[in-house]
């Protein structure tokens, strides 16, 4: 029999609001809430169920040892499902004797529910977000009227944070998907095997960034944003974009404008990720010695992300067949890129490229090589 003294409970309660309001990501938030609520209610388990409007189900991540397994139950089924539909609080003192109880989850987790307190989770507009459920009171007794009040209160506090985290997640997902779709748009117009090119550049850029010790967030931004570096090619005419051979100097001048077009497409954005994409589109053909285009930027004037992607871009272009050249082997491409140290490329980026090269080679191992 384990009891929780009132002092400890009050301490946990005071901390609760601050803790949940500081976590914007949904999964860690759900874990945090379940942990805290379990402790505050002195219950063995707490499950936070959220409503999936698309499928009309409740879903939750259930701790299974160290793993978290996603479980889903239909609206209306079991204690949680009923509460989600009717909005009623259910204090089931003997779960297995309660016809409303569903043992589906217990069967999955191998858990044995003795008693269960289930309350609705509503946002401040009164809309149902999901259900809070605590299982097996640890002092051996039943959940009380006080527990009902407490769990309802915690639900109200958590609902706001949960709703924010959901919105945040949705926006993040939409952003990534939009970026990917935008990149595909450019791909459609390019004759080269651009899908693979984009995937490689993204992976190689990220590996270089990691090898330079950039933060996980920065590496992830570079990985995502690099897929858009050539988006400006959508502004080029077919005659140049699809020319089956070497470009004339005049055509090459036109081709260079893809950096300007890309910058225009991506300019003036508030999004952190799209700002990285903007800098990449604009500066990925700048060279370290100032001989690149479109702005002849030099050294540190070139954004770091662009100095990284420049190496990945040229390395990958050399490894791929082009209408104007066959594919080179990765070693030949590596040697070429290294020889451009201080000319095309930043020596520090190349040092990181060198360190990451064994990992990079793995990406290219299975590609056919022509010349
Ligand atoms: P891309 O083919 O993806 O090439 C990206 C960059 O890799 C090039 O930027 C260049 O710096 C490097 N690169 C690619 N192939 C070679 C090569 O055979 N030798 C050397 N030394 N470097 C190479 P760049 O030159 O600014 O070109 C930008 C884009 O313009 C290229 O992207 C490609 O789409 C197009 N392009 C450039 N030259 C030609 C050409 O002669 N014919 C055609 N059809 N397109 C070209
Ligand atoms: C139910 O809500 O009926 C299932 C409770 C559980 O076993 O977790
Ligand atoms: C260039 O560097 O002019 C483009 C790649 C090539 O055709 O050599
Ligand atoms: Fe480019």
Short mmCIF file of N, CA, C and O in Angstrom, two decimals, residues 43-47 49 62 79-80 90-98 100-118 133-137 141 143:
data_model
loop_
_atom_site.label_atom_id
_atom_site.label_comp_id
_atom_site.label_asym_id
_atom_site.label_seq_id
_atom_site.Cartn_x
_atom_site.Cartn_y
_atom_site.Cartn_z
N UNK A 43 -1.82 6.99 -8.92
CA UNK A 43 -2.33 5.86 -9.69
C UNK A 43 -1.16 5.10 -10.30
O UNK A 43 -0.06 5.63 -10.44
N UNK A 44 -1.41 3.87 -10.66
CA UNK A 44 -0.35 3.08 -11.25
C UNK A 44 -0.10 3.47 -12.70
O UNK A 44 1.02 3.42 -13.19
N UNK A 45 -1.15 3.90 -13.38
CA UNK A 45 -1.00 4.28 -14.78
C UNK A 45 -1.86 5.48 -15.11
O UNK A 45 -2.91 5.69 -14.48
N UNK A 46 -1.45 6.22 -16.09
CA UNK A 46 -2.32 7.26 -16.65
C UNK A 46 -2.22 7.18 -18.16
O UNK A 46 -1.13 7.08 -18.72
N UNK A 47 -3.34 7.18 -18.82
CA UNK A 47 -3.35 7.16 -20.28
C UNK A 47 -4.07 8.41 -20.78
O UNK A 47 -5.16 8.73 -20.30
N UNK A 49 -5.80 9.79 -23.94
CA UNK A 49 -6.33 9.43 -25.26
C UNK A 49 -6.69 10.70 -26.01
O UNK A 49 -7.33 11.59 -25.44
N UNK A 62 1.03 3.97 -25.46
CA UNK A 62 1.08 3.23 -24.20
C UNK A 62 2.50 2.76 -23.95
O UNK A 62 3.13 2.18 -24.83
N UNK A 79 -14.54 2.18 -21.55
CA UNK A 79 -14.76 3.34 -20.67
C UNK A 79 -14.30 4.61 -21.37
O UNK A 79 -15.01 5.62 -21.41
N UNK A 80 -13.10 4.55 -21.94
CA UNK A 80 -12.53 5.73 -22.59
C UNK A 80 -13.39 6.15 -23.78
O UNK A 80 -13.67 7.34 -23.98
N UNK A 90 -16.48 8.64 -15.63
CA UNK A 90 -16.82 7.29 -15.18
C UNK A 90 -15.81 6.82 -14.13
O UNK A 90 -14.61 6.76 -14.41
N UNK A 91 -16.28 6.55 -12.95
CA UNK A 91 -15.43 5.99 -11.92
C UNK A 91 -15.79 4.52 -11.76
O UNK A 91 -16.76 4.16 -11.11
N UNK A 92 -15.01 3.67 -12.41
CA UNK A 92 -15.31 2.25 -12.44
C UNK A 92 -14.51 1.56 -11.34
O UNK A 92 -13.30 1.39 -11.48
N UNK A 93 -15.18 1.19 -10.26
CA UNK A 93 -14.45 0.66 -9.11
C UNK A 93 -14.03 -0.80 -9.29
O UNK A 93 -13.08 -1.26 -8.66
N UNK A 94 -14.73 -1.50 -10.14
CA UNK A 94 -14.33 -2.89 -10.39
C UNK A 94 -14.41 -3.10 -11.90
O UNK A 94 -15.43 -3.54 -12.43
N UNK A 95 -13.33 -2.79 -12.57
CA UNK A 95 -13.35 -2.70 -14.02
C UNK A 95 -13.87 -3.98 -14.68
O UNK A 95 -14.74 -3.93 -15.55
N UNK A 96 -13.35 -5.14 -14.26
CA UNK A 96 -13.71 -6.37 -14.96
C UNK A 96 -15.15 -6.80 -14.69
O UNK A 96 -15.70 -7.64 -15.39
N UNK A 97 -15.76 -6.17 -13.69
CA UNK A 97 -17.18 -6.44 -13.48
C UNK A 97 -18.06 -5.39 -14.12
O UNK A 97 -19.28 -5.41 -13.99
N UNK A 98 -17.46 -4.46 -14.83
CA UNK A 98 -18.19 -3.33 -15.41
C UNK A 98 -18.42 -3.59 -16.90
O UNK A 98 -17.46 -3.70 -17.67
N UNK A 100 -19.23 -1.77 -19.18
CA UNK A 100 -18.74 -0.72 -20.08
C UNK A 100 -17.24 -0.88 -20.37
O UNK A 100 -16.71 -0.34 -21.33
N UNK A 101 -16.54 -1.58 -19.51
CA UNK A 101 -15.09 -1.73 -19.64
C UNK A 101 -14.74 -2.62 -20.83
O UNK A 101 -15.41 -3.59 -21.13
N UNK A 102 -13.67 -2.26 -21.52
CA UNK A 102 -13.18 -3.09 -22.61
C UNK A 102 -11.78 -3.56 -22.27
O UNK A 102 -10.90 -2.75 -21.98
N UNK A 103 -11.55 -4.84 -22.31
CA UNK A 103 -10.25 -5.39 -21.94
C UNK A 103 -9.28 -5.42 -23.13
O UNK A 103 -8.18 -5.96 -23.02
N UNK A 104 -9.68 -4.80 -24.24
CA UNK A 104 -8.83 -4.83 -25.45
C UNK A 104 -7.40 -4.36 -25.17
O UNK A 104 -6.43 -4.98 -25.60
N UNK A 105 -7.31 -3.24 -24.45
CA UNK A 105 -5.98 -2.67 -24.22
C UNK A 105 -5.19 -3.54 -23.25
O UNK A 105 -4.01 -3.80 -23.45
N UNK A 106 -5.87 -4.01 -22.22
CA UNK A 106 -5.19 -4.91 -21.28
C UNK A 106 -4.62 -6.12 -22.01
O UNK A 106 -3.54 -6.60 -21.70
N UNK A 107 -5.38 -6.61 -22.98
CA UNK A 107 -4.90 -7.77 -23.73
C UNK A 107 -3.62 -7.44 -24.48
O UNK A 107 -2.72 -8.25 -24.59
N UNK A 108 -3.53 -6.21 -25.01
CA UNK A 108 -2.34 -5.80 -25.75
C UNK A 108 -1.15 -5.60 -24.80
O UNK A 108 -0.04 -6.03 -25.08
N UNK A 109 -1.42 -4.97 -23.66
CA UNK A 109 -0.32 -4.60 -22.77
C UNK A 109 -0.02 -5.67 -21.71
O UNK A 109 1.01 -5.62 -21.06
N UNK A 110 -0.92 -6.62 -21.55
CA UNK A 110 -0.73 -7.61 -20.51
C UNK A 110 -1.00 -7.03 -19.13
O UNK A 110 -0.60 -7.59 -18.11
N UNK A 111 -1.66 -5.90 -19.09
CA UNK A 111 -1.92 -5.21 -17.84
C UNK A 111 -3.22 -5.72 -17.23
O UNK A 111 -4.08 -6.28 -17.93
N UNK A 112 -3.35 -5.56 -15.93
CA UNK A 112 -4.58 -6.00 -15.29
C UNK A 112 -5.23 -4.81 -14.59
O UNK A 112 -4.76 -4.34 -13.56
N UNK A 113 -6.30 -4.30 -15.20
CA UNK A 113 -6.98 -3.12 -14.65
C UNK A 113 -7.89 -3.53 -13.51
O UNK A 113 -8.74 -4.41 -13.67
N UNK A 114 -7.68 -2.91 -12.35
CA UNK A 114 -8.55 -3.19 -11.20
C UNK A 114 -9.66 -2.13 -11.18
O UNK A 114 -10.83 -2.42 -11.30
N UNK A 115 -9.26 -0.87 -11.06
CA UNK A 115 -10.24 0.20 -11.15
C UNK A 115 -9.74 1.30 -12.09
O UNK A 115 -8.54 1.42 -12.35
N UNK A 116 -10.66 2.07 -12.61
CA UNK A 116 -10.31 3.07 -13.63
C UNK A 116 -11.18 4.31 -13.46
O UNK A 116 -12.40 4.21 -13.29
N UNK A 117 -10.52 5.47 -13.47
CA UNK A 117 -11.25 6.72 -13.44
C UNK A 117 -11.04 7.42 -14.78
O UNK A 117 -9.91 7.63 -15.21
N UNK A 118 -12.12 7.73 -15.46
CA UNK A 118 -12.04 8.26 -16.82
C UNK A 118 -12.79 9.59 -16.90
O UNK A 118 -13.98 9.65 -16.60
N UNK A 133 -7.40 9.04 -18.45
CA UNK A 133 -7.77 7.85 -17.70
C UNK A 133 -6.65 7.46 -16.75
O UNK A 133 -5.50 7.35 -17.17
N UNK A 134 -6.99 7.31 -15.47
CA UNK A 134 -6.00 6.75 -14.53
C UNK A 134 -6.47 5.37 -14.10
O UNK A 134 -7.66 5.12 -13.95
N UNK A 135 -5.51 4.48 -13.95
CA UNK A 135 -5.82 3.09 -13.63
C UNK A 135 -5.15 2.68 -12.31
O UNK A 135 -4.04 3.11 -12.01
N UNK A 136 -5.86 1.87 -11.56
CA UNK A 136 -5.33 1.21 -10.35
C UNK A 136 -4.75 2.18 -9.32
O UNK A 136 -3.55 2.44 -9.29
N UNK A 137 -5.60 2.67 -8.47
CA UNK A 137 -5.20 3.52 -7.35
C UNK A 137 -4.16 2.77 -6.51
O UNK A 137 -4.36 1.60 -6.17
N UNK A 141 -7.16 1.33 -2.52
CA UNK A 141 -8.58 1.70 -2.45
C UNK A 141 -9.13 2.09 -3.81
O UNK A 141 -8.60 1.71 -4.85
N UNK A 143 -10.73 5.19 -6.50
CA UNK A 143 -10.60 6.61 -6.79
C UNK A 143 -11.77 7.33 -6.12
O UNK A 143 -12.91 6.83 -6.12
#
